[in-house]
Structures are given as structure tokens and as C-alpha cells.
Amino acid sequence: TDDADAGSQSSGSHGASGGAGHKTYDLDSSDTFFVEHANMPFPAVASDVSTQLQEYNKKLQEMRSKDGGAGKLSSAINALPQMTEMKRSLDEHTNIASAMLKEIQEREINKYYEAESEFGSQGRTAGMTALMERLSPEGKGTAIDKLRAALVFVLRKPNLTSEQVDAICARLKEIGADPAAVEFIRSLQSMRQLTLDTTAIGDDQPQQKEPQQASFGGADATSGFAMFANKFASQMQQHGEGLLTGLKNLKNLLPMREDTLTTRIVSELMEQSESGANKLTQDYEYFDPRASTLAGESRSRHIPRVRGSFHQAIVFMVGGGNYVEQHTLSEWASSSRSRDSAGQPRSVIYGATDFVSPSAFCQELETLGNEK
């Protein structure tokens, strides 16, 4: 999903606040369940929730058991604080997950995610058909959901015709969304293509245009929540089963393992491969403040490159960063794919001028589109 529409995730103490029918939870690093599951996709949390629910019910039944005498009773009394905290946590995450599940179902976010994931492998005609179905006035989803689907499609298909872009913009207007964001992205693509054309003509080379496929990392499905609990074990079990049933149809929310462009660039820079496979970074400048250079020589042009791979990197985005980019980079750094021949893991620090939510990013594009 885009933003935390069904609950907040902010630093602070545990607890819920808000008026009737609306609760706000503060989740921080002291919430072990949140910390452990913050990077897990929404459907994957269900299996871990089921395990915790079974553990809670098992302990509850043991405490209710009359067998064991005074020693068993003493242990049960000592376990009460832990059980109370477990119930509070389960109850809290149940409410968050239930609200998220309701939001996903009402907006059909899983279907948007599935459609957006398939845009890259579809042709223009098939993709347009799928997009226009999502943008139908009768279709579920908010105006921002539909705008984002259109943006993903346009980014995936930079070789769209003017008629196709006009049709997308007209449909967005019909459903009450501002097409300025799409128009702005389209203008950037046109400027980029013009630059490519000019370069090709200036080099006096025959033009062999190939569609420039924009890189767009798969969005992670959701983060940090789990479920289950009510006042009694039986009610908790029923509630948990209902939530798991609702999740059965949301398998398409599992994220695809697709590295973002930033991750691929960082991977190439840290690997320092000599095989000539570093196509993304072959024109990158190289600076080494420790290397000695001859007077008057450019530091970036004449410094011999360090052979071997790097183990530490700082990646900073001048402008807006985003969670998907950060998460994909972090996943790569901690995975076996990033380890060197000696099995050493990488250390990558990610930073940005600002972290922009998906909705805020759409609004920024709309503003730029209306100002151009």
C-alpha cells in the first residue's frame, strides 16, 4: 500500500489514541514484533502471526489447567505480566492488520500491484488494455491509486504514442485525477529522447533506436504489522482464522525480487569487475584522495583503479529517496549475492535529502506538471 492509511507508525510510547471509531498506534523499536516484521510483505506476516497465536493459546490453556498444584499456580502467577504484554501486543497488531486488510480489499490494491508488476513484460497494446481496465470509473481504488498505476505504465513504456498518452490523460480526468503528473513524466521522456537523437546525429552515426526501458523497482507490498487477539482465546482464534482467510486472496502482494537501478549501480561499483560487464558504471568518475598524482593531471582520469571489490559504501540521493530503494539496497547488502569470494558481507549506508511517500511524490509530480 502507499501510506499508513490504517494506522500510524511513529516513534513514541505504545498505546492507542483517537476518537470513536479511530485509533492511532505508536510503534517504535521497543515493539519486538514490529521490529522483526517491519520488512516483511503483508501476506507473509500471517504465518508468523498464526505461530504466535498458537503459542499464546497454549500458554493460556496451561495457566487454566488445575493440575500441578501450588508450584504450577505460582508459575502461572509469575507469567501473568508476560501474558498481559503478549495479549496487548497481539491485540494492537490485530487491529492494525485488520484495518490494513480492509483497506487492501476495498481498494483492490493487490490487483493494482499485480497489474503494475506485469506492465514490464506486456506489449503496449496489452498493457494499455490492462491499464484502462484499472482506470475504469467503475473500478475500485482511489484516484491516487489509479494515478500511480498510470505513472508506472508510462515509466515502463517510454515509447507510447501521443494518442495513447492522451487517452490515459483523458481517462484520468474522467475519474477525477490530475493528469499533470503523467504529462510531466512524458515531457521528461521526450527531452531525453531528443537528447539521444541529437547525440546520434552529432556523431554522424546511423540511428538505431531501441525503446529505452525505464527502471522501476517493484514495490514492496507492506511493512510492519501482525495480528491476533481478543479477550478470550476462542474469540482470538476465530478472529485470527478470519484474517487468514482474507489473506488467501492476497498472494499477489508478495513482492517480486527485482533490484532497483540504484542497487544495480552500487553492485557494479562495489564489485569492480574486470570482465567488462559493468555497463551501468563504465562512464563513472573515479576519485582516490590517497593516491599520488603527477602535477597538473586530473585526479579522476589518471588514477589507477583499485583492484578488487569494496566492502563499505555510502549511497546518498540528492533529492527525494524512498523506502523501496532503501529496502532493496539493504536486502542486497545483507544477501549472499553481495558477498565477496571470501564470504564477507557488504556494509551500505543509505541516505537522502528527503524521504518522500508515494502519495507525496505524486503530488510533487502534479505540481511540476502544472508549473511547466
Phi, psi and omega in degrees: 000172183276281183253172181282073183292333186252032179147152183258156175234097183221162179289147180147185181280162178290157177139165180238145178218166178129167181280190181297129178082358180221126179234144177238124180253141175257116180248131180220190185292348177280348178272102186296322180295318179296316181297318183287333186245006185300328183260010180269144176293155187306309182296328183292338180293331186302319182295320178290326178295318180300320179297315179294324178296316179297321179296317179296313181297322179296315179295324180294319179294322178296322179290329180283339183297139181271352181280150175114348175069204186295324180297318179294321179296320179296319179295321180295320179295319180294332182275351183303314179301318180295319180293322179297317179293320178297318179295319179299316180294316179298318180296318181297311182287334174297313181298318180295312182295321179296318178294320178295317179298318178299318180296318179298316182290318182293325182263354182055045182297327179298325179287325175296316181298318180296314180297316181295326179290334183269348182303322184295328183264352181270153172285173183298317183294311180296320179295319178298318179298314180295320180294313182297331175293319178292327183273007180299138178302331180276347183287153180283163181114152179279171178298324180289326176300316183288324177296317180296321177299318179295319180295318178299317181296314181295323177292325179286333185237073181291352180260025177295150176281163179298324180295321179292318178295319178298322179294321178295314180296320179296320179292322178298318177298322182297325182265006176088017177259150180275118181280002183302326180295317178295318180297324179292315178299319180296321179294323177296319179296321179295319178296320179295317180294323178297320178296318179296318180296316181297319179297317181296318180292319181296327179277357180056041179252146176297135183280122174234085186283135171236145180303129179275100185284118180287141178275130180218107184293141177297136183282138175293144187294297177203178178220156163052064171201166174199197198218188158075115161169152172213188186295325183236155183300322181294318179294322178298317181298315180296317181295318180295318179296323179295321180291320178295323177297318179295332181281345184299329182269007184248026181297334182289354177278353176294127186290145173283144178279087182231120179287140176284168178301320179299317179297319180294322178294313180298321179300314179296317182295323182280332181285324182054047182292142178259007185278355181082012182273356183278069184289327183287331188243014184294337180257010180287144177286155181231126181233138177219100183295344181272344184281143177275142180230156176285151182301133177085353181274147177287131181298324185279336187268330190245004179277127177293134182289146176292131177274145183098172185267162176261150181251345181229143180209149172241121180250119181233127179265117176279098188127203183281129170261178178209161185295319182300316180296314180296316184293317180297320179293318179295320178298317180297316183298327183267355183273167179292339181295332185269353184285148180277186183297335179272001179083013181281134179283162178266157174237117183234125176256128182247133177217165180204158176301323181203144173262119186253129176288158180305317180295318179295325179295319177298319179295322178296318179295322177297317179298315179296322179293323180283340181268343186288000000 
